[in-house]
Amino acid sequence: MSITSGDELVSVVYVSRARADVGDDALRDILTESRANNAESGVTGVLLYRDGQFVQVLEGPRDSVQSLVATITADPRHDDIRIVLDEPIDERQFGDWTMEFRPVATPQRALPRGFRDSFDELDAAESPDSAARAVHDIGLWVKARTRR
């Protein structure tokens, strides 16, 4: 059986800025709606939020993910949306979650030399390889905190 382009499993990662402060109630509403819609369309992923910035990983059939990205792009709550990674995948990294959520705290002091901040790396991703590495690191971070 061959996979058509619309059935191809993909991972798309975007970063965006919130146009207004996003409080706990607004995040809860976003997650409730996302989880219901994503379950219906076969999309999984994780949403991270820190200081007015979103990072979201979306995984699923290309047509479903592209449709969702178009919806997010038109959402007035987002500004400066940038796709930092769009690639075919063999398996999902976040297959257990229709949309996992993690607030990410901003470091309160300078990071030690050599420490990588994957959240900031995604925002500044200059290549698909650096974005993919940051997404992998974020996946490990999210999964480690979910097991606790």
Short mmCIF file of N, CA and C in Angstrom, two decimals:
data_model
loop_
_atom_site.label_atom_id
_atom_site.label_comp_id
_atom_site.label_asym_id
_atom_site.label_seq_id
_atom_site.Cartn_x
_atom_site.Cartn_y
_atom_site.Cartn_z
N MET A 1 0.86 -1.18 0.00
CA MET A 1 0.00 0.00 0.00
C MET A 1 0.90 1.24 0.00
N SER A 2 0.67 2.15 -0.91
CA SER A 2 1.46 3.37 -0.94
C SER A 2 0.75 4.46 -0.15
N ILE A 3 1.53 5.34 0.40
CA ILE A 3 0.98 6.45 1.19
C ILE A 3 0.86 7.66 0.27
N THR A 4 -0.31 8.23 0.21
CA THR A 4 -0.47 9.46 -0.56
C THR A 4 0.04 10.62 0.29
N SER A 5 0.29 11.75 -0.36
CA SER A 5 0.87 12.88 0.38
C SER A 5 -0.03 13.33 1.53
N GLY A 6 -1.34 13.24 1.38
CA GLY A 6 -2.25 13.67 2.44
C GLY A 6 -2.26 12.73 3.63
N ASP A 7 -1.89 11.45 3.39
CA ASP A 7 -1.86 10.47 4.46
C ASP A 7 -0.50 10.37 5.15
N GLU A 8 0.50 11.01 4.56
CA GLU A 8 1.84 10.96 5.10
C GLU A 8 1.84 11.51 6.53
N LEU A 9 2.51 10.80 7.43
CA LEU A 9 2.62 11.24 8.82
C LEU A 9 3.71 12.31 8.90
N VAL A 10 3.37 13.46 9.49
CA VAL A 10 4.31 14.58 9.56
C VAL A 10 4.37 15.13 10.98
N SER A 11 5.46 15.85 11.22
CA SER A 11 5.61 16.64 12.44
C SER A 11 5.85 18.07 12.00
N VAL A 12 5.02 18.97 12.50
CA VAL A 12 5.17 20.39 12.22
C VAL A 12 5.33 21.10 13.55
N VAL A 13 6.32 21.97 13.63
CA VAL A 13 6.58 22.73 14.84
C VAL A 13 6.53 24.21 14.47
N TYR A 14 5.78 24.96 15.26
CA TYR A 14 5.76 26.41 15.04
C TYR A 14 6.02 27.12 16.36
N VAL A 15 6.49 28.34 16.23
CA VAL A 15 6.60 29.24 17.37
C VAL A 15 5.78 30.47 17.05
N SER A 16 5.18 31.06 18.07
CA SER A 16 4.40 32.29 17.88
C SER A 16 4.41 33.09 19.16
N ARG A 17 4.01 34.31 19.04
CA ARG A 17 3.85 35.19 20.19
C ARG A 17 2.37 35.41 20.43
N ALA A 18 1.99 35.46 21.69
CA ALA A 18 0.61 35.77 22.04
C ALA A 18 0.38 37.27 21.87
N ARG A 19 -0.74 37.64 21.29
CA ARG A 19 -1.04 39.06 21.09
C ARG A 19 -1.47 39.74 22.39
N ALA A 20 -1.90 38.96 23.35
CA ALA A 20 -2.32 39.49 24.65
C ALA A 20 -1.89 38.50 25.72
N ASP A 21 -1.94 38.93 26.97
CA ASP A 21 -1.62 38.02 28.06
C ASP A 21 -2.53 36.80 28.00
N VAL A 22 -1.94 35.65 28.20
CA VAL A 22 -2.69 34.40 28.19
C VAL A 22 -2.67 33.85 29.60
N GLY A 23 -3.80 33.90 30.25
CA GLY A 23 -3.89 33.41 31.62
C GLY A 23 -4.27 31.94 31.65
N ASP A 24 -4.37 31.40 32.86
CA ASP A 24 -4.68 29.99 33.04
C ASP A 24 -6.02 29.61 32.42
N ASP A 25 -7.04 30.46 32.57
CA ASP A 25 -8.36 30.15 32.01
C ASP A 25 -8.30 30.08 30.49
N ALA A 26 -7.60 31.01 29.86
CA ALA A 26 -7.49 31.01 28.40
C ALA A 26 -6.72 29.78 27.93
N LEU A 27 -5.66 29.41 28.62
CA LEU A 27 -4.90 28.21 28.26
C LEU A 27 -5.76 26.96 28.42
N ARG A 28 -6.54 26.91 29.47
CA ARG A 28 -7.42 25.76 29.70
C ARG A 28 -8.44 25.65 28.56
N ASP A 29 -8.99 26.79 28.12
CA ASP A 29 -9.95 26.79 27.00
C ASP A 29 -9.29 26.31 25.71
N ILE A 30 -8.08 26.80 25.45
CA ILE A 30 -7.35 26.37 24.25
C ILE A 30 -7.12 24.86 24.27
N LEU A 31 -6.71 24.35 25.41
CA LEU A 31 -6.43 22.92 25.52
C LEU A 31 -7.69 22.07 25.38
N THR A 32 -8.78 22.49 25.98
CA THR A 32 -10.03 21.74 25.88
C THR A 32 -10.47 21.63 24.42
N GLU A 33 -10.44 22.75 23.73
CA GLU A 33 -10.84 22.77 22.32
C GLU A 33 -9.85 21.97 21.46
N SER A 34 -8.56 22.15 21.70
CA SER A 34 -7.54 21.45 20.92
C SER A 34 -7.65 19.94 21.09
N ARG A 35 -7.82 19.49 22.31
CA ARG A 35 -7.88 18.05 22.56
C ARG A 35 -9.06 17.41 21.86
N ALA A 36 -10.21 18.06 21.89
CA ALA A 36 -11.39 17.52 21.22
C ALA A 36 -11.19 17.49 19.71
N ASN A 37 -10.73 18.59 19.14
CA ASN A 37 -10.54 18.66 17.69
C ASN A 37 -9.43 17.71 17.23
N ASN A 38 -8.35 17.64 17.98
CA ASN A 38 -7.23 16.79 17.58
C ASN A 38 -7.58 15.31 17.63
N ALA A 39 -8.36 14.91 18.62
CA ALA A 39 -8.77 13.51 18.71
C ALA A 39 -9.58 13.13 17.48
N GLU A 40 -10.40 14.03 17.03
CA GLU A 40 -11.24 13.79 15.86
C GLU A 40 -10.43 13.71 14.57
N SER A 41 -9.36 14.48 14.47
CA SER A 41 -8.60 14.54 13.22
C SER A 41 -7.30 13.72 13.24
N GLY A 42 -7.04 13.01 14.34
CA GLY A 42 -5.85 12.16 14.40
C GLY A 42 -4.55 12.92 14.63
N VAL A 43 -4.65 14.10 15.24
CA VAL A 43 -3.46 14.92 15.51
C VAL A 43 -3.07 14.75 16.97
N THR A 44 -1.76 14.63 17.19
CA THR A 44 -1.23 14.57 18.55
C THR A 44 -0.15 15.64 18.68
N GLY A 45 0.31 15.87 19.90
CA GLY A 45 1.37 16.84 20.05
C GLY A 45 1.50 17.39 21.45
N VAL A 46 2.22 18.49 21.53
CA VAL A 46 2.46 19.14 22.81
C VAL A 46 2.48 20.65 22.58
N LEU A 47 1.96 21.38 23.55
CA LEU A 47 1.94 22.84 23.52
C LEU A 47 2.75 23.33 24.71
N LEU A 48 3.71 24.20 24.44
CA LEU A 48 4.52 24.81 25.49
C LEU A 48 4.25 26.31 25.48
N TYR A 49 4.26 26.91 26.66
CA TYR A 49 4.00 28.35 26.76
C TYR A 49 4.93 28.95 27.79
N ARG A 50 5.58 30.05 27.40
CA ARG A 50 6.48 30.75 28.32
C ARG A 50 6.51 32.23 27.95
N ASP A 51 6.18 33.06 28.91
CA ASP A 51 6.31 34.52 28.77
C ASP A 51 5.76 35.05 27.45
N GLY A 52 4.55 34.64 27.12
CA GLY A 52 3.91 35.16 25.92
C GLY A 52 4.31 34.48 24.63
N GLN A 53 5.07 33.41 24.73
CA GLN A 53 5.49 32.69 23.54
C GLN A 53 4.96 31.26 23.57
N PHE A 54 4.44 30.83 22.42
CA PHE A 54 3.99 29.46 22.24
C PHE A 54 5.02 28.70 21.41
N VAL A 55 5.21 27.45 21.74
CA VAL A 55 5.89 26.48 20.89
C VAL A 55 4.95 25.28 20.85
N GLN A 56 4.62 24.85 19.65
CA GLN A 56 3.72 23.72 19.54
C GLN A 56 4.25 22.72 18.53
N VAL A 57 4.20 21.45 18.92
CA VAL A 57 4.54 20.34 18.04
C VAL A 57 3.23 19.67 17.67
N LEU A 58 2.98 19.53 16.37
CA LEU A 58 1.78 18.87 15.87
C LEU A 58 2.22 17.67 15.04
N GLU A 59 1.60 16.51 15.30
CA GLU A 59 1.93 15.30 14.56
C GLU A 59 0.64 14.68 14.05
N GLY A 60 0.70 14.14 12.85
CA GLY A 60 -0.47 13.47 12.32
C GLY A 60 -0.44 13.42 10.80
N PRO A 61 -1.56 13.02 10.20
CA PRO A 61 -1.64 13.00 8.74
C PRO A 61 -1.43 14.41 8.18
N ARG A 62 -0.66 14.51 7.10
CA ARG A 62 -0.30 15.82 6.55
C ARG A 62 -1.52 16.71 6.34
N ASP A 63 -2.60 16.19 5.74
CA ASP A 63 -3.77 17.03 5.48
C ASP A 63 -4.36 17.60 6.77
N SER A 64 -4.44 16.77 7.80
CA SER A 64 -5.01 17.22 9.08
C SER A 64 -4.11 18.27 9.73
N VAL A 65 -2.81 18.04 9.71
CA VAL A 65 -1.88 18.98 10.34
C VAL A 65 -1.87 20.30 9.56
N GLN A 66 -1.86 20.23 8.24
CA GLN A 66 -1.86 21.47 7.44
C GLN A 66 -3.14 22.27 7.68
N SER A 67 -4.26 21.59 7.79
CA SER A 67 -5.52 22.28 8.07
C SER A 67 -5.46 22.97 9.44
N LEU A 68 -4.90 22.28 10.42
CA LEU A 68 -4.79 22.85 11.76
C LEU A 68 -3.83 24.05 11.77
N VAL A 69 -2.73 23.95 11.06
CA VAL A 69 -1.79 25.07 10.98
C VAL A 69 -2.47 26.28 10.34
N ALA A 70 -3.29 26.06 9.32
CA ALA A 70 -4.03 27.17 8.69
C ALA A 70 -4.98 27.82 9.69
N THR A 71 -5.64 27.00 10.51
CA THR A 71 -6.54 27.53 11.54
C THR A 71 -5.77 28.35 12.57
N ILE A 72 -4.64 27.83 13.01
CA ILE A 72 -3.82 28.53 14.00
C ILE A 72 -3.30 29.84 13.43
N THR A 73 -2.87 29.81 12.18
CA THR A 73 -2.36 31.02 11.53
C THR A 73 -3.42 32.12 11.47
N ALA A 74 -4.67 31.73 11.32
CA ALA A 74 -5.76 32.71 11.25
C ALA A 74 -6.27 33.11 12.64
N ASP A 75 -5.81 32.45 13.69
CA ASP A 75 -6.27 32.71 15.05
C ASP A 75 -5.73 34.06 15.52
N PRO A 76 -6.60 34.99 15.90
CA PRO A 76 -6.14 36.33 16.30
C PRO A 76 -5.34 36.36 17.60
N ARG A 77 -5.26 35.25 18.32
CA ARG A 77 -4.47 35.22 19.55
C ARG A 77 -2.99 35.09 19.27
N HIS A 78 -2.63 34.73 18.02
CA HIS A 78 -1.22 34.52 17.67
C HIS A 78 -0.69 35.67 16.82
N ASP A 79 0.58 35.93 16.99
CA ASP A 79 1.28 36.92 16.17
C ASP A 79 2.66 36.33 15.86
N ASP A 80 3.24 36.74 14.76
CA ASP A 80 4.60 36.32 14.40
C ASP A 80 4.73 34.80 14.40
N ILE A 81 3.83 34.11 13.70
CA ILE A 81 3.89 32.65 13.62
C ILE A 81 4.96 32.25 12.62
N ARG A 82 5.85 31.36 13.06
CA ARG A 82 6.89 30.84 12.19
C ARG A 82 6.95 29.33 12.28
N ILE A 83 6.91 28.68 11.14
CA ILE A 83 7.09 27.23 11.09
C ILE A 83 8.59 26.99 11.15
N VAL A 84 9.04 26.26 12.17
CA VAL A 84 10.48 26.01 12.31
C VAL A 84 10.86 24.59 11.89
N LEU A 85 9.85 23.73 11.74
CA LEU A 85 10.12 22.36 11.31
C LEU A 85 8.87 21.80 10.67
N ASP A 86 9.03 21.18 9.53
CA ASP A 86 7.94 20.50 8.82
C ASP A 86 8.58 19.32 8.12
N GLU A 87 8.38 18.12 8.70
CA GLU A 87 9.06 16.96 8.15
C GLU A 87 8.22 15.70 8.28
N PRO A 88 8.41 14.78 7.34
CA PRO A 88 7.75 13.48 7.47
C PRO A 88 8.38 12.71 8.63
N ILE A 89 7.57 11.91 9.30
CA ILE A 89 8.08 11.10 10.41
C ILE A 89 7.58 9.67 10.24
N ASP A 90 8.33 8.73 10.80
CA ASP A 90 7.92 7.33 10.78
C ASP A 90 7.01 6.99 11.95
N GLU A 91 7.26 7.66 13.07
CA GLU A 91 6.41 7.44 14.24
C GLU A 91 6.30 8.73 15.04
N ARG A 92 5.25 8.81 15.83
CA ARG A 92 4.98 10.01 16.62
C ARG A 92 5.82 10.02 17.89
N GLN A 93 6.28 11.19 18.23
CA GLN A 93 6.99 11.37 19.49
C GLN A 93 5.99 11.61 20.63
N PHE A 94 4.82 12.19 20.31
CA PHE A 94 3.81 12.54 21.30
C PHE A 94 2.51 11.80 21.03
N GLY A 95 2.60 10.55 20.62
CA GLY A 95 1.43 9.78 20.21
C GLY A 95 0.43 9.51 21.31
N ASP A 96 0.83 9.66 22.57
CA ASP A 96 -0.08 9.40 23.68
C ASP A 96 -0.98 10.58 24.02
N TRP A 97 -0.74 11.73 23.41
CA TRP A 97 -1.46 12.94 23.81
C TRP A 97 -2.14 13.62 22.63
N THR A 98 -3.44 13.86 22.75
CA THR A 98 -4.09 14.68 21.74
C THR A 98 -3.59 16.12 21.84
N MET A 99 -3.15 16.52 23.00
CA MET A 99 -2.42 17.79 23.17
C MET A 99 -1.96 17.88 24.62
N GLU A 100 -0.71 17.53 24.84
CA GLU A 100 -0.12 17.69 26.16
C GLU A 100 0.24 19.16 26.33
N PHE A 101 0.23 19.63 27.55
CA PHE A 101 0.58 21.03 27.81
C PHE A 101 1.59 21.11 28.92
N ARG A 102 2.54 22.01 28.75
CA ARG A 102 3.51 22.29 29.79
C ARG A 102 3.81 23.78 29.81
N PRO A 103 3.59 24.44 30.95
CA PRO A 103 4.11 25.80 31.07
C PRO A 103 5.62 25.68 31.31
N VAL A 104 6.37 26.58 30.75
CA VAL A 104 7.82 26.53 30.87
C VAL A 104 8.26 27.79 31.61
N ALA A 105 8.95 27.59 32.70
CA ALA A 105 9.42 28.74 33.49
C ALA A 105 10.64 29.37 32.81
N THR A 106 10.69 30.67 32.90
CA THR A 106 11.85 31.40 32.39
C THR A 106 12.97 31.29 33.41
N PRO A 107 14.19 30.96 32.96
CA PRO A 107 15.30 30.90 33.92
C PRO A 107 15.45 32.24 34.63
N GLN A 108 15.65 32.20 35.94
CA GLN A 108 15.75 33.41 36.74
C GLN A 108 17.17 33.96 36.82
N ARG A 109 18.15 33.17 36.39
CA ARG A 109 19.53 33.65 36.37
C ARG A 109 20.21 33.09 35.13
N ALA A 110 21.37 33.58 34.87
CA ALA A 110 22.11 33.14 33.68
C ALA A 110 22.33 31.64 33.72
N LEU A 111 22.19 31.02 32.56
CA LEU A 111 22.40 29.57 32.46
C LEU A 111 23.89 29.26 32.48
N PRO A 112 24.25 28.09 33.02
CA PRO A 112 25.67 27.72 33.03
C PRO A 112 26.22 27.60 31.61
N ARG A 113 27.47 27.84 31.45
CA ARG A 113 28.11 27.73 30.14
C ARG A 113 27.87 26.34 29.57
N GLY A 114 27.48 26.29 28.31
CA GLY A 114 27.25 25.01 27.65
C GLY A 114 25.83 24.49 27.80
N PHE A 115 25.02 25.11 28.65
CA PHE A 115 23.64 24.68 28.85
C PHE A 115 22.81 25.15 27.66
N ARG A 116 21.98 24.26 27.12
CA ARG A 116 21.14 24.60 25.98
C ARG A 116 19.71 24.82 26.46
N ASP A 117 19.11 25.90 26.06
CA ASP A 117 17.71 26.19 26.32
C ASP A 117 16.94 25.85 25.05
N SER A 118 16.37 24.65 25.01
CA SER A 118 15.70 24.17 23.79
C SER A 118 14.55 25.06 23.37
N PHE A 119 13.89 25.67 24.32
CA PHE A 119 12.78 26.57 24.01
C PHE A 119 13.30 27.75 23.17
N ASP A 120 14.37 28.37 23.64
CA ASP A 120 14.97 29.49 22.90
C ASP A 120 15.59 29.02 21.59
N GLU A 121 16.15 27.80 21.58
CA GLU A 121 16.73 27.28 20.35
C GLU A 121 15.69 27.16 19.25
N LEU A 122 14.49 26.73 19.62
CA LEU A 122 13.43 26.63 18.60
C LEU A 122 13.08 28.00 18.06
N ASP A 123 13.02 28.98 18.93
CA ASP A 123 12.68 30.33 18.49
C ASP A 123 13.73 30.87 17.52
N ALA A 124 14.97 30.50 17.73
CA ALA A 124 16.06 31.01 16.90
C ALA A 124 16.55 29.98 15.88
N ALA A 125 15.80 28.90 15.68
CA ALA A 125 16.25 27.82 14.81
C ALA A 125 16.63 28.33 13.43
N GLU A 126 17.86 28.02 13.07
CA GLU A 126 18.37 28.47 11.77
C GLU A 126 18.35 27.35 10.75
N SER A 127 18.19 26.12 11.21
CA SER A 127 18.17 24.99 10.29
C SER A 127 17.19 23.94 10.78
N PRO A 128 16.69 23.11 9.87
CA PRO A 128 15.81 22.01 10.30
C PRO A 128 16.50 21.07 11.27
N ASP A 129 17.82 20.88 11.12
CA ASP A 129 18.54 19.99 12.04
C ASP A 129 18.54 20.52 13.47
N SER A 130 18.78 21.83 13.64
CA SER A 130 18.79 22.38 14.99
C SER A 130 17.37 22.39 15.57
N ALA A 131 16.36 22.63 14.74
CA ALA A 131 14.97 22.57 15.21
C ALA A 131 14.60 21.15 15.61
N ALA A 132 15.00 20.17 14.81
CA ALA A 132 14.69 18.77 15.13
C ALA A 132 15.35 18.34 16.43
N ARG A 133 16.60 18.77 16.65
CA ARG A 133 17.30 18.44 17.89
C ARG A 133 16.59 19.07 19.09
N ALA A 134 16.15 20.31 18.95
CA ALA A 134 15.45 20.98 20.04
C ALA A 134 14.11 20.30 20.33
N VAL A 135 13.38 19.90 19.28
CA VAL A 135 12.11 19.20 19.48
C VAL A 135 12.34 17.88 20.20
N HIS A 136 13.37 17.16 19.82
CA HIS A 136 13.69 15.90 20.49
C HIS A 136 13.97 16.14 21.98
N ASP A 137 14.77 17.16 22.27
CA ASP A 137 15.08 17.48 23.67
C ASP A 137 13.83 17.87 24.45
N ILE A 138 12.97 18.65 23.82
CA ILE A 138 11.72 19.04 24.48
C ILE A 138 10.86 17.81 24.74
N GLY A 139 10.83 16.89 23.78
CA GLY A 139 10.07 15.65 23.99
C GLY A 139 10.56 14.88 25.19
N LEU A 140 11.86 14.77 25.33
CA LEU A 140 12.42 14.07 26.50
C LEU A 140 12.04 14.79 27.78
N TRP A 141 12.12 16.13 27.76
CA TRP A 141 11.78 16.94 28.94
C TRP A 141 10.32 16.74 29.34
N VAL A 142 9.43 16.80 28.36
CA VAL A 142 7.99 16.66 28.63
C VAL A 142 7.70 15.26 29.17
N LYS A 143 8.25 14.24 28.53
CA LYS A 143 7.98 12.87 28.96
C LYS A 143 8.53 12.60 30.36
N ALA A 144 9.68 13.15 30.69
CA ALA A 144 10.24 12.97 32.03
C ALA A 144 9.33 13.59 33.09
N ARG A 145 8.73 14.73 32.80
CA ARG A 145 7.85 15.38 33.76
C ARG A 145 6.49 14.73 33.83
N THR A 146 6.08 14.07 32.76
CA THR A 146 4.79 13.39 32.76
C THR A 146 4.85 12.13 33.61
N ARG A 147 5.99 11.50 33.65
CA ARG A 147 6.14 10.24 34.41
C ARG A 147 6.17 10.48 35.92
N ARG A 148 6.45 11.71 36.33
CA ARG A 148 6.58 12.00 37.77
C ARG A 148 5.25 11.89 38.46
#
